[in-house]
Amino acid sequence: MNIYPNPADEYSYIDINLTKSSKVNLTVTNLVGQTVFTKTYGNLASGNQKLVVNVSNLNSGIYFFTIQAGNERLTKKIIVE
């Protein structure tokens, strides 16, 4: 999983590679573990996918993006300016 730009101010892009088609869930949490945003992407095809996330409504700070697809879960840190 690759997230860019980092830091972000308006939109953030997430590149993922799915081993099989699956529903993808994104959860954004702040530093104290509160969920501030969730989004479900429909059944995405296997292979490389690019997800677009509007971060302009988030306050400046550090967040964690967690992607879950099937039994796989990845979390990465992002800074919002």
C-alpha positions as a Python dict, from the first residue, in 0.01 Angstrom:
ca = {
    (1, 'M'): (0, 0, 0),
    (2, 'N'): (134, 341, -97),
    (3, 'I'): (-25, 669, 17),
    (4, 'Y'): (61, 1000, -149),
    (5, 'P'): (110, 1287, -127),
    (6, 'N'): (223, 1273, 232),
    (7, 'P'): (169, 1527, 378),
    (8, 'A'): (-164, 1587, 203),
    (9, 'D'): (-394, 1887, 210),
    (10, 'E'): (-686, 1821, -24),
    (11, 'Y'): (-679, 1470, -168),
    (12, 'S'): (-484, 1161, -80),
    (13, 'Y'): (-431, 869, -316),
    (14, 'I'): (-389, 509, -205),
    (15, 'D'): (-233, 253, -439),
    (16, 'I'): (-310, -107, -347),
    (17, 'N'): (-256, -440, -519),
    (18, 'L'): (-537, -687, -465),
    (19, 'T'): (-457, -1056, -503),
    (20, 'K'): (-824, -1126, -579),
    (21, 'S'): (-1136, -918, -635),
    (22, 'S'): (-1286, -802, -308),
    (23, 'K'): (-1469, -530, -122),
    (24, 'V'): (-1227, -277, 27),
    (25, 'N'): (-1291, -87, 351),
    (26, 'L'): (-1101, 228, 447),
    (27, 'T'): (-1097, 347, 808),
    (28, 'V'): (-927, 673, 907),
    (29, 'T'): (-840, 716, 1274),
    (30, 'N'): (-673, 998, 1465),
    (31, 'L'): (-387, 972, 1713),
    (32, 'V'): (-617, 881, 2002),
    (33, 'G'): (-778, 598, 1805),
    (34, 'Q'): (-1108, 769, 1723),
    (35, 'T'): (-1255, 679, 1384),
    (36, 'V'): (-1301, 1002, 1190),
    (37, 'F'): (-1390, 864, 847),
    (38, 'T'): (-1492, 536, 687),
    (39, 'K'): (-1559, 441, 328),
    (40, 'T'): (-1640, 115, 155),
    (41, 'Y'): (-1532, 65, -202),
    (42, 'G'): (-1744, -187, -393),
    (43, 'N'): (-1615, -514, -531),
    (44, 'L'): (-1282, -408, -685),
    (45, 'A'): (-1105, -624, -942),
    (46, 'S'): (-779, -799, -862),
    (47, 'G'): (-459, -616, -952),
    (48, 'N'): (-350, -257, -898),
    (49, 'Q'): (-615, -15, -774),
    (50, 'K'): (-603, 357, -692),
    (51, 'L'): (-836, 492, -424),
    (52, 'V'): (-903, 865, -389),
    (53, 'V'): (-970, 1010, -43),
    (54, 'N'): (-1083, 1369, 18),
    (55, 'V'): (-890, 1483, 328),
    (56, 'S'): (-983, 1852, 302),
    (57, 'N'): (-1249, 1811, 575),
    (58, 'L'): (-998, 1669, 825),
    (59, 'N'): (-822, 1894, 1075),
    (60, 'S'): (-447, 1926, 1037),
    (61, 'G'): (-268, 1644, 1214),
    (62, 'I'): (-155, 1284, 1200),
    (63, 'Y'): (-395, 1010, 1096),
    (64, 'F'): (-381, 639, 1027),
    (65, 'F'): (-535, 492, 711),
    (66, 'T'): (-636, 129, 750),
    (67, 'I'): (-729, -68, 441),
    (68, 'Q'): (-905, -402, 480),
    (69, 'A'): (-963, -632, 184),
    (70, 'G'): (-1076, -983, 265),
    (71, 'N'): (-850, -1119, 540),
    (72, 'E'): (-574, -866, 475),
    (73, 'R'): (-535, -544, 672),
    (74, 'L'): (-272, -273, 628),
    (75, 'T'): (-228, 51, 823),
    (76, 'K'): (-13, 351, 729),
    (77, 'K'): (38, 694, 882),
    (78, 'I'): (-47, 1013, 693),
    (79, 'I'): (-7, 1379, 779),
    (80, 'V'): (-284, 1622, 683),
    (81, 'E'): (-186, 1987, 654),
}
